[in-house]
């Protein structure tokens, strides 16, 4: 008879999972951060007008001294 049979649905894996549950979640004190299209540090580099910005390129060519 099935009605008198005790079936353990949890089993070994279920006991292992229930024995090592994760701790309760911490309460969130501040709101979640909104994803920004620009970095929050980008305002420092955005103050430079790149259309009139003059770039300087410097090249140093080192040659060895002629041999004796």
PDB file of C-alpha atoms in Angstrom, residues 26-34:
ATOM      1  CA  UNK A  26      21.484  42.341   4.517  1.00  0.00           C
ATOM      2  CA  UNK A  27      19.135  45.286   4.407  1.00  0.00           C
ATOM      3  CA  UNK A  28      19.939  47.815   1.705  1.00  0.00           C
ATOM      4  CA  UNK A  29      20.666  51.176   3.308  1.00  0.00           C
ATOM      5  CA  UNK A  30      21.066  53.236   0.143  1.00  0.00           C
ATOM      6  CA  UNK A  31      19.357  53.157  -3.233  1.00  0.00           C
ATOM      7  CA  UNK A  32      20.821  51.094  -6.030  1.00  0.00           C
ATOM      8  CA  UNK A  33      23.275  52.897  -8.275  1.00  0.00           C
ATOM      9  CA  UNK A  34      21.960  53.880 -11.679  1.00  0.00           C
TER      10      UNK A  34
END
